[in-house]
PDB file of C-alpha atoms in Angstrom:
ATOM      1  CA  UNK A   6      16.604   8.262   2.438  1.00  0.00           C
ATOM      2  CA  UNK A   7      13.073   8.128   1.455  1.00  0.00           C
ATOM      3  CA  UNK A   8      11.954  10.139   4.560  1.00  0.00           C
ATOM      4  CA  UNK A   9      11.432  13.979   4.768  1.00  0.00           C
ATOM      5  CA  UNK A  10      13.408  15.978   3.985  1.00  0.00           C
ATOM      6  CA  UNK A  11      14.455  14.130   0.543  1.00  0.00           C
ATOM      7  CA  UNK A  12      17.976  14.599  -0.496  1.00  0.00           C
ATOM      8  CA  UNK A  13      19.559  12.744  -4.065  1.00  0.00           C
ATOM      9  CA  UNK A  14      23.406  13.494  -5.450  1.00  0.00           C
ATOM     10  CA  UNK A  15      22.935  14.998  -8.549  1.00  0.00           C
ATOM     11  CA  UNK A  16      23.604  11.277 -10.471  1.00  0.00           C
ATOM     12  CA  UNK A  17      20.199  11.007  -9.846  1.00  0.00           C
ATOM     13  CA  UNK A  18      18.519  14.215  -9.623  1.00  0.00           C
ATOM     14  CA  UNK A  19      15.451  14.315 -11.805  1.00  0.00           C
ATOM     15  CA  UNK A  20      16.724  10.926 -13.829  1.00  0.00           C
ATOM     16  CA  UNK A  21      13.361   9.080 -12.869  1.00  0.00           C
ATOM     17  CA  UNK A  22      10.618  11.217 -14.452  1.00  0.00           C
ATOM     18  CA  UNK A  23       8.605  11.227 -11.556  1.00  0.00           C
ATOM     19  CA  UNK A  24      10.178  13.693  -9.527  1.00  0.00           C
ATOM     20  CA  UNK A  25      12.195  13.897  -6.305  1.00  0.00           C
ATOM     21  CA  UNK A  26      10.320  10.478  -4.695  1.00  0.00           C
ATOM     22  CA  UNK A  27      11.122   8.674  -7.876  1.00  0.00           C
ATOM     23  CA  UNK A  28      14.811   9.969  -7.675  1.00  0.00           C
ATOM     24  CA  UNK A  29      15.450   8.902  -4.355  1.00  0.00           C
ATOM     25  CA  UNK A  30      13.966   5.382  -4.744  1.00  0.00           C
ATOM     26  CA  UNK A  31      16.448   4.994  -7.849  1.00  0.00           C
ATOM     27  CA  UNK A  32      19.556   6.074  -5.957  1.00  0.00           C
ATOM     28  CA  UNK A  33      18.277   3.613  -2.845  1.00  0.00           C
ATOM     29  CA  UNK A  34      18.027   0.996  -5.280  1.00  0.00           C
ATOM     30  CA  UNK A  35      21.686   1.681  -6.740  1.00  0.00           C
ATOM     31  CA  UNK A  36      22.811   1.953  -3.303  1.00  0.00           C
ATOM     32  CA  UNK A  37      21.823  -1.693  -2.444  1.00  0.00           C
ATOM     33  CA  UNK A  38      23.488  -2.345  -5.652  1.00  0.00           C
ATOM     34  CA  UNK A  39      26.932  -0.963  -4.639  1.00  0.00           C
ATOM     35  CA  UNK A  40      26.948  -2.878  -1.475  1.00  0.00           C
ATOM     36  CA  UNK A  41      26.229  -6.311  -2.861  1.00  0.00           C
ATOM     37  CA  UNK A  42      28.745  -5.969  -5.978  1.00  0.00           C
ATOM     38  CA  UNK A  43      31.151  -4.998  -2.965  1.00  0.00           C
ATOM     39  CA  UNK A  44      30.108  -8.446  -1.238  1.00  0.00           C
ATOM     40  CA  UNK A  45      30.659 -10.384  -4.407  1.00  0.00           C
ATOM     41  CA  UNK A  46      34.083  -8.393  -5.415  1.00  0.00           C
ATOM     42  CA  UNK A  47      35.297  -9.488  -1.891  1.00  0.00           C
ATOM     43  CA  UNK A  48      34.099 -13.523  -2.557  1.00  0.00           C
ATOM     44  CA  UNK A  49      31.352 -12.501   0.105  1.00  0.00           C
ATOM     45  CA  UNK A  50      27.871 -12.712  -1.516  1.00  0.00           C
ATOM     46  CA  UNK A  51      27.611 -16.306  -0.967  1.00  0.00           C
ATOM     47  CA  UNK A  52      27.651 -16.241   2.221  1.00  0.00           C
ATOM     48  CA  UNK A  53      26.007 -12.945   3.811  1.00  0.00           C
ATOM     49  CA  UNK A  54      22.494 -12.535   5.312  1.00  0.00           C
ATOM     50  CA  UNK A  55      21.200  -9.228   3.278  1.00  0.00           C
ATOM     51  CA  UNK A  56      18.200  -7.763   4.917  1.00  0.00           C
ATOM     52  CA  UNK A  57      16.575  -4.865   3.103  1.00  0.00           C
ATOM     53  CA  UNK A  58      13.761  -2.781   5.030  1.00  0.00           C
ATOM     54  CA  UNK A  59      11.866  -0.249   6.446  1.00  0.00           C
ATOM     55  CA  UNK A  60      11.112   1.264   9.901  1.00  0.00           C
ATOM     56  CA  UNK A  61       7.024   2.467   9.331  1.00  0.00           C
ATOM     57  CA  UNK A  62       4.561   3.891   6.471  1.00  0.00           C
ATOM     58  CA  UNK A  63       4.634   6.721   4.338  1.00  0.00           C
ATOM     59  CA  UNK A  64       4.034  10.090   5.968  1.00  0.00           C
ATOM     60  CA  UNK A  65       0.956  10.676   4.138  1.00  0.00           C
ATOM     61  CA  UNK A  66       0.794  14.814   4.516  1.00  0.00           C
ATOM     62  CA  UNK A  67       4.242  14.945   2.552  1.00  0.00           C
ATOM     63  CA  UNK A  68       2.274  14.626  -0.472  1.00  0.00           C
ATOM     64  CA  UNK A  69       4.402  13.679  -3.382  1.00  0.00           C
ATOM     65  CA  UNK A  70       7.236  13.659  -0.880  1.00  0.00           C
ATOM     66  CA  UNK A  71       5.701  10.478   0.642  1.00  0.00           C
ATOM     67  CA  UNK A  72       5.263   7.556  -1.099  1.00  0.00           C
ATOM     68  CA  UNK A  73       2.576   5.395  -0.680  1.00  0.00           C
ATOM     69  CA  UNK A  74       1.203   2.813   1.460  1.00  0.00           C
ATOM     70  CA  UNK A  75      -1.261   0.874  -1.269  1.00  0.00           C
ATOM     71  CA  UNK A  76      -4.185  -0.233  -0.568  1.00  0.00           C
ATOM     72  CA  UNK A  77      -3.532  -0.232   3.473  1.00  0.00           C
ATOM     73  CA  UNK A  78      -5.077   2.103   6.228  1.00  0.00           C
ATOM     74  CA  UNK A  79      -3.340   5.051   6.877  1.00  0.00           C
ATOM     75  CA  UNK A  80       0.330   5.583   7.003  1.00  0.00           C
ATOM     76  CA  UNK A  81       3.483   6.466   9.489  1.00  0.00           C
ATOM     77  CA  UNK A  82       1.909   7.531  13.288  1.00  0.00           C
ATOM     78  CA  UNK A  83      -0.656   5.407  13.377  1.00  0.00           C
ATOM     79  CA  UNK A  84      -1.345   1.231  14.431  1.00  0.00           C
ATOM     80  CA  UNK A  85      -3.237   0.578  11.545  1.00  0.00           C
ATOM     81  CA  UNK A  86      -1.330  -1.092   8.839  1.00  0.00           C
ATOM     82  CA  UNK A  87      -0.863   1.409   6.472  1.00  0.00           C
ATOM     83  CA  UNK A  88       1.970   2.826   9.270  1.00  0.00           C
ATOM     84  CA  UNK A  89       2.652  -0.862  10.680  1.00  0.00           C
ATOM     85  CA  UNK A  90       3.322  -2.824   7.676  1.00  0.00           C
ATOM     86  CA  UNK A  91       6.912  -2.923   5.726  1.00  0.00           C
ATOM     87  CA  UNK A  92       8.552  -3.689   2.381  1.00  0.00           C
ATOM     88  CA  UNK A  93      11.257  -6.892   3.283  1.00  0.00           C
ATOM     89  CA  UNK A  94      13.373  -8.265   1.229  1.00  0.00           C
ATOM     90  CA  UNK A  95      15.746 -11.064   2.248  1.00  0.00           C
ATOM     91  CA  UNK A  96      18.756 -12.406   0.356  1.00  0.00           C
ATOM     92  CA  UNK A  97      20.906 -15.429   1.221  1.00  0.00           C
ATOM     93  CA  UNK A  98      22.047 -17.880  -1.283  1.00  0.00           C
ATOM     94  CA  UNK A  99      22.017 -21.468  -0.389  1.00  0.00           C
ATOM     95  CA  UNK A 100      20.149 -20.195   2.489  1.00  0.00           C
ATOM     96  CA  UNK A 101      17.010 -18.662   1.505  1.00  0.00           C
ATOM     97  CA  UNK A 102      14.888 -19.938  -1.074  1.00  0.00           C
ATOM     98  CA  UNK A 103      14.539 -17.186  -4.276  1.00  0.00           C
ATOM     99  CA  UNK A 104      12.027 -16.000  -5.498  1.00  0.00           C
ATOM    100  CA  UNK A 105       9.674 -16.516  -2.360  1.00  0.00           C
ATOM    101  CA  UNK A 106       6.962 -14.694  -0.896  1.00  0.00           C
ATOM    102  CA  UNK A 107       6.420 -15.372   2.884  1.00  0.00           C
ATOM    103  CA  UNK A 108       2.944 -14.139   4.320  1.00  0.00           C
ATOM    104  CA  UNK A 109       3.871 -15.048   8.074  1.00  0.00           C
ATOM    105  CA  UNK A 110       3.550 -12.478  11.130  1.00  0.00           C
ATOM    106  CA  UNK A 111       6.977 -10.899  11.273  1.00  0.00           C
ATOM    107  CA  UNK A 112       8.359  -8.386  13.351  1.00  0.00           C
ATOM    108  CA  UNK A 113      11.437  -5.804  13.036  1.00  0.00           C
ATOM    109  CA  UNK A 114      11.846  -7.036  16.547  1.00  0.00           C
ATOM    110  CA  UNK A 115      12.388 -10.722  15.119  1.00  0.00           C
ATOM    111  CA  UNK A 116      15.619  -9.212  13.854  1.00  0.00           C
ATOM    112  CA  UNK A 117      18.048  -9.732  16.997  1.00  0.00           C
ATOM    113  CA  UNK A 118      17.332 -13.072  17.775  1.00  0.00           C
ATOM    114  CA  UNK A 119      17.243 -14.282  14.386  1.00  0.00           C
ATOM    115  CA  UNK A 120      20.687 -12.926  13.701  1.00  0.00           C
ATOM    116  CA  UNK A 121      21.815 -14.049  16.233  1.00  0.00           C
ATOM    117  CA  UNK A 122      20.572 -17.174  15.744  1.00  0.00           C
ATOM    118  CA  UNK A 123      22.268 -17.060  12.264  1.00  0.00           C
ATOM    119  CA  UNK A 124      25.690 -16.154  13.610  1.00  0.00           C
ATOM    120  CA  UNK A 125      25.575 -18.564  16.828  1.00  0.00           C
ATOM    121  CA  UNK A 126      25.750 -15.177  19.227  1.00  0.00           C
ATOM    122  CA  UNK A 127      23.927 -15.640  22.683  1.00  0.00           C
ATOM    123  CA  UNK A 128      21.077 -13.698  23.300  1.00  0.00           C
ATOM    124  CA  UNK A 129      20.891 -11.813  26.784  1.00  0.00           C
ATOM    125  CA  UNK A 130      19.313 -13.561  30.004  1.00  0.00           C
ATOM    126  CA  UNK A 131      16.801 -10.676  30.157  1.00  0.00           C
ATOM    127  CA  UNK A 132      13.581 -11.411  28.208  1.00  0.00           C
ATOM    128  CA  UNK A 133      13.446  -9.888  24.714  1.00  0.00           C
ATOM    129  CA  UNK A 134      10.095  -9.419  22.547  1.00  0.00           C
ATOM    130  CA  UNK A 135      12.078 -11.013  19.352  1.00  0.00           C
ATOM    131  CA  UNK A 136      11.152 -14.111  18.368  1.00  0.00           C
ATOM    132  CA  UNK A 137      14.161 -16.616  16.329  1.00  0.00           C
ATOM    133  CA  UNK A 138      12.359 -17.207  12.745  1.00  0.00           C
ATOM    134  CA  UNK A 139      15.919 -18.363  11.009  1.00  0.00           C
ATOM    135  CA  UNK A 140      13.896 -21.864  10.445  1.00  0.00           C
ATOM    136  CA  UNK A 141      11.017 -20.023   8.814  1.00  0.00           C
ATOM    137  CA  UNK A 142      14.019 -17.866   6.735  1.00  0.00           C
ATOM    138  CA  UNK A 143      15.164 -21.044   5.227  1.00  0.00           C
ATOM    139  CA  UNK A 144      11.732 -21.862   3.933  1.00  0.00           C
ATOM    140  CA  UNK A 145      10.053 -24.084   6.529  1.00  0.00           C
ATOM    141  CA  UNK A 146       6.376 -22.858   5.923  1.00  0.00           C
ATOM    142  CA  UNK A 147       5.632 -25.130   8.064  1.00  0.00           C
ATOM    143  CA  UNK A 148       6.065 -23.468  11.169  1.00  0.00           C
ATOM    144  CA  UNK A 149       4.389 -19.837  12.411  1.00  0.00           C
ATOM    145  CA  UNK A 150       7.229 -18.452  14.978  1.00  0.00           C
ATOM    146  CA  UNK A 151       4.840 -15.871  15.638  1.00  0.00           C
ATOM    147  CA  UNK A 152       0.762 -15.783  15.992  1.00  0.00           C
ATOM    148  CA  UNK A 153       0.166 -12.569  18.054  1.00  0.00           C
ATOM    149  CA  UNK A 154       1.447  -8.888  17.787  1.00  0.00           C
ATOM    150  CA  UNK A 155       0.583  -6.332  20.233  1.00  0.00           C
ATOM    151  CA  UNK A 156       0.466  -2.549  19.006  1.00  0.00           C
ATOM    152  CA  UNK A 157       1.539  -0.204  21.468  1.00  0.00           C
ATOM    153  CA  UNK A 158       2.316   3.471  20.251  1.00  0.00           C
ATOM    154  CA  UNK A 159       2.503   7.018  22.047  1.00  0.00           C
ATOM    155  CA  UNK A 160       4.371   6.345  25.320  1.00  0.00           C
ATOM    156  CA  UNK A 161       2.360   2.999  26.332  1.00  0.00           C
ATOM    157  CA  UNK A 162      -1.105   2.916  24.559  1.00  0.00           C
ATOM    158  CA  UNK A 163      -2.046  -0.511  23.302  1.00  0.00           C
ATOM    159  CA  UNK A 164      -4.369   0.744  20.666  1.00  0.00           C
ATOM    160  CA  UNK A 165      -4.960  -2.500  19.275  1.00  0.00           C
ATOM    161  CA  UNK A 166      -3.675  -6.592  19.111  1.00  0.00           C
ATOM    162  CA  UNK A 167      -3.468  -9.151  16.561  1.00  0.00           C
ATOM    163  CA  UNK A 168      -3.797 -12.830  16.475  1.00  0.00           C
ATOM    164  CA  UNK A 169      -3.252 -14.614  13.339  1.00  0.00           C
ATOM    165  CA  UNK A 170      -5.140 -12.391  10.908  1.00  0.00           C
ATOM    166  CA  UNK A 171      -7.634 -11.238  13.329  1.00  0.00           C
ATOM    167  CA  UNK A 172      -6.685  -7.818  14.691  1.00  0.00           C
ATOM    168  CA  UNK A 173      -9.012  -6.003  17.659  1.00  0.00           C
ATOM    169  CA  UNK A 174      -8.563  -1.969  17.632  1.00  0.00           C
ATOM    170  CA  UNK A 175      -9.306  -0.267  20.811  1.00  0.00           C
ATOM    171  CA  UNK A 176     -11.120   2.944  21.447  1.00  0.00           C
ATOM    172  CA  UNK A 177      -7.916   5.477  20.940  1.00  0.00           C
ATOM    173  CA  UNK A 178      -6.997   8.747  20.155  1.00  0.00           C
ATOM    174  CA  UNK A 179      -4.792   8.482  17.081  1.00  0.00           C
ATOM    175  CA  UNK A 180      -3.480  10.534  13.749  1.00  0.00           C
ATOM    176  CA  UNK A 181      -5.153  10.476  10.674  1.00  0.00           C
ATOM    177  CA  UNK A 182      -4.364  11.754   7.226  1.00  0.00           C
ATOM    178  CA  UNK A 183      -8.213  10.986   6.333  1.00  0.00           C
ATOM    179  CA  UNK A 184      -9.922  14.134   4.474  1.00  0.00           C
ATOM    180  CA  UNK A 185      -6.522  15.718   5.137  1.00  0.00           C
ATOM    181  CA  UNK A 186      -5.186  18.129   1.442  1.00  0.00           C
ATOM    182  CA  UNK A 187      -1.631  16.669   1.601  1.00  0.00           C
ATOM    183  CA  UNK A 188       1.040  18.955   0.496  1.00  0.00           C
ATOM    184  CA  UNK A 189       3.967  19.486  -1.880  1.00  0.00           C
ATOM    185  CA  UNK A 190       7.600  19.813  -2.635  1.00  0.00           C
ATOM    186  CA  UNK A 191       8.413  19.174   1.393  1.00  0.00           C
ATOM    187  CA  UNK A 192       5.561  20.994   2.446  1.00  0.00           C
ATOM    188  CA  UNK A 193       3.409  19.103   5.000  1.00  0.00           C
ATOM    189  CA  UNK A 194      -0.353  19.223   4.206  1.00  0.00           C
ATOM    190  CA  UNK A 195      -2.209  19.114   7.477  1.00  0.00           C
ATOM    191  CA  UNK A 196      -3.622  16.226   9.859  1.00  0.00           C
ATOM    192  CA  UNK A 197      -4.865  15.686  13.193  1.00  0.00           C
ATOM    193  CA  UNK A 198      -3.371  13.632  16.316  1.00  0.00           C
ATOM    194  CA  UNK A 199      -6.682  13.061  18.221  1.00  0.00           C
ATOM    195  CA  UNK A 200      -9.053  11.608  15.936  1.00  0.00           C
ATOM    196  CA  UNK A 201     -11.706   9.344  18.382  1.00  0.00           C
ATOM    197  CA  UNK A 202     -11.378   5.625  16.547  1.00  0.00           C
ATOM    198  CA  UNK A 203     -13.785   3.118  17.644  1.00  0.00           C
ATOM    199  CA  UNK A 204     -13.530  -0.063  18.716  1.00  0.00           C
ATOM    200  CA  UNK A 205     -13.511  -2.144  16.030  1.00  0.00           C
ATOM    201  CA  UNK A 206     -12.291  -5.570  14.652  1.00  0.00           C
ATOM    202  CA  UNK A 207     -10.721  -6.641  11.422  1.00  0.00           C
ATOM    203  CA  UNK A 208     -10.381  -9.807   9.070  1.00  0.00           C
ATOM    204  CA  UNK A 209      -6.914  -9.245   7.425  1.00  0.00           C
ATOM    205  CA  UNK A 210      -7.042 -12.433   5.656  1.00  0.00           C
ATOM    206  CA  UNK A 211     -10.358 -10.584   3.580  1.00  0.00           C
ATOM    207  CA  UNK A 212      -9.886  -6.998   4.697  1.00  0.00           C
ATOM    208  CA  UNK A 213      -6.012  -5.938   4.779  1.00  0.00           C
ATOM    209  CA  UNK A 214      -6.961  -2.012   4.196  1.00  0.00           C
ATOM    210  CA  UNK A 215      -9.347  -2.605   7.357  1.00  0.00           C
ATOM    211  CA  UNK A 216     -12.222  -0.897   6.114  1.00  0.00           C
ATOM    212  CA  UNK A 217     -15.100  -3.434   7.613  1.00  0.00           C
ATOM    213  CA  UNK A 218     -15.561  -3.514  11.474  1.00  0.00           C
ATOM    214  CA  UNK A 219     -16.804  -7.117  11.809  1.00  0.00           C
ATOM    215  CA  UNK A 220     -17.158  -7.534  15.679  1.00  0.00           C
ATOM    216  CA  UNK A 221     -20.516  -7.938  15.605  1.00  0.00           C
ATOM    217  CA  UNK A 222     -20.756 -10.961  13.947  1.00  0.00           C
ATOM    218  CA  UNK A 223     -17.139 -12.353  15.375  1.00  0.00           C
ATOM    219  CA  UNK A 224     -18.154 -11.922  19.268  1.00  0.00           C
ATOM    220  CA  UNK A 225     -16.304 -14.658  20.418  1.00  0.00           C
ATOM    221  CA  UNK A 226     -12.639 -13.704  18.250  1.00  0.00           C
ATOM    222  CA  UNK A 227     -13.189  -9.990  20.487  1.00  0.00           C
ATOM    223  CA  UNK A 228     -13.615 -12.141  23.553  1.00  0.00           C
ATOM    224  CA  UNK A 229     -10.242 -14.029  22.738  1.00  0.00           C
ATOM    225  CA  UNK A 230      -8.691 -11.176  21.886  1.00  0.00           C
ATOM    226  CA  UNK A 231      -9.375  -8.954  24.659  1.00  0.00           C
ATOM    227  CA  UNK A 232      -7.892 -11.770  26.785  1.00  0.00           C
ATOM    228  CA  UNK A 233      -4.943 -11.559  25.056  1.00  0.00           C
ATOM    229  CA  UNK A 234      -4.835  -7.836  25.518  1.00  0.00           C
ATOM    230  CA  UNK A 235      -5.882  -7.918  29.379  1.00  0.00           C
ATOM    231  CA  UNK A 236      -2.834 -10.394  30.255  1.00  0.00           C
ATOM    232  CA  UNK A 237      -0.675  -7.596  27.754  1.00  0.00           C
ATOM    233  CA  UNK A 238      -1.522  -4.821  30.628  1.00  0.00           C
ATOM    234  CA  UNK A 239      -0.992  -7.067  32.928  1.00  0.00           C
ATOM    235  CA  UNK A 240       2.506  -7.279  31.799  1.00  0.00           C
ATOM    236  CA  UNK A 241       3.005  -3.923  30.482  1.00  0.00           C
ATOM    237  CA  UNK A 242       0.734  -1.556  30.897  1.00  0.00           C
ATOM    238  CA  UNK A 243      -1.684   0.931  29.112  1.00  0.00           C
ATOM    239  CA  UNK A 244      -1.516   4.166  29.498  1.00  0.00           C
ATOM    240  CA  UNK A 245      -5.388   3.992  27.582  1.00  0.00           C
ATOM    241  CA  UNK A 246      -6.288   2.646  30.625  1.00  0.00           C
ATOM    242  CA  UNK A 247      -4.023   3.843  33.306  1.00  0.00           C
ATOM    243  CA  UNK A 248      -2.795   0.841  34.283  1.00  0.00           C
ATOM    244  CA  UNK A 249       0.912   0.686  34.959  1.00  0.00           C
ATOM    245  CA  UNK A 250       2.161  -2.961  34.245  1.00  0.00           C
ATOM    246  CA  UNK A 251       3.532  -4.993  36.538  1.00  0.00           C
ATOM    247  CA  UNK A 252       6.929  -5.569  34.412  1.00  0.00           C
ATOM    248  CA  UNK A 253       7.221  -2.407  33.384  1.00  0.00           C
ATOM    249  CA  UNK A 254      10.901  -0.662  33.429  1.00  0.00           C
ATOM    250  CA  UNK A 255      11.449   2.956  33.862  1.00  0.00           C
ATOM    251  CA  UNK A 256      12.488   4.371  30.912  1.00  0.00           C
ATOM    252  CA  UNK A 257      16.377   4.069  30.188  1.00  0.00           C
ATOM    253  CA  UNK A 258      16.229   1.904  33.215  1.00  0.00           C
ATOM    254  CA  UNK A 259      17.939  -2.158  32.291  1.00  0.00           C
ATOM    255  CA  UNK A 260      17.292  -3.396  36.123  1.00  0.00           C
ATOM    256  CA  UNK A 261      15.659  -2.157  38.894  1.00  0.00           C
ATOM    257  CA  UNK A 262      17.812  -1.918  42.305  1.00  0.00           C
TER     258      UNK A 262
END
């Protein structure tokens, strides 16, 4: 609902005071409310995994039509976090501790295999990229299901990796809503999709808006990380660097015959 173009039932229309945005965001939140006094109506809510969140960023050029991604880089189209990073809330009672904030590497792709988990379904024999975090869920900090994160975007362009909170960004052509007017009202303001971004390494830990290339004085975190990336288009390619993967399925395609 929050994604272009808006839409709110009149309930809501122009009941937040900050326009259309501001309307939608109050019907979403009503929504959510609807479904979980349906779970407790039907004795439910004590025992149902809710899992509210988001697919990418704001799309910056939609103006007041957007929303906002905070103090992060950038927004929806892009691999820096600004289009990568997502509002998640989790609800279980009994299950997961309230009133928590968790600060681990998480994935949308973590989703299938800890549901699964959850609900004692078997995952299929063919590798996934999900990683199980139910154990994590419940509130064991202890663990870190997952250290690394690779971001491809376009068809196969790994434009950058992360390991813990270091994150290496490769030379790439990329959007950018960076000295960009944004519009209004549903208009889009204008951007570019081929803006040259350097090579350049981040601290997330100290720098989450990534605005302070530090791979000068972190030589040996690039080193690491480039590994990491190398063995990635080993595996799956990179269309930055023409190199087609050696695991790589056709598109559509579950097995090769």
């Amino acid at each position: 609902m929050p994604h272009v173009p808006l839409g709110v039932s009149d309930k809501f229309k122009g009941k937040s005071g900050v326009g259309m945005y501001g309307d939608v965001m109050m019907e979403v939140d009503w929504s959510v409310g609807q479904v979980l006094k349906a779970l407790k109506d039907n004795g439910l809510d004590r025992n149902t995994l809710v899992i509210f969140t988001s697919d990418n960023g704001p799309w910056l050029n939609y103006g007041n039509h957007a929303g906002s991604a905070g103090a992060f880089r950038e927004g929806k189209g892009t691999s820096f976090e600004g289009g990568q990073r997502e509002p998640c809330i989790i609800r279980w009672p009994g299950q997961v501790p309230a009133g928590r904030v968790c600060n681990k590497l998480l994935s949308n792709m973590d989703l299938l295999p800890t549901i699964a988990k959850v609900c004692g379904a078997r995952l299929p024999k063919n590798r996934i990229d999900g990683i199980d975090w139910t154990e994590l869920l419940k509130g064991n900090e202890s663990i870190t299901p997952r250290k690394t994160f690779y971001y491809y975007y376009r068809k196969n362009s790994l434009e950058g990796v992360r390991r813990d909170h270091w994150k290496l960004v490769f030379n790439h052509p990329g959007r950018t809503y960076a000295g960009y007017l944004p519009g209004d009202d549903g208009w889009p303001g204008p951007n570019t999709e081929d803006f040259a971004f350097p090579k350049a390494l981040y601290d997330l830990r100290r720098d989450p808006g990534e605005r302070y290339d530090v791979k000068e004085k972190y030589p040996e975190i690039v080193a690491e990380l480039e590994k990491l990336a190398e063995e990635a288009r080993q595996d799956l390619g990179d269309d930055l660097q023409n190199k087609p993967g050696t695991n790589l399925r056709k598109s559509g395609m579950h097995t090769e015959k």
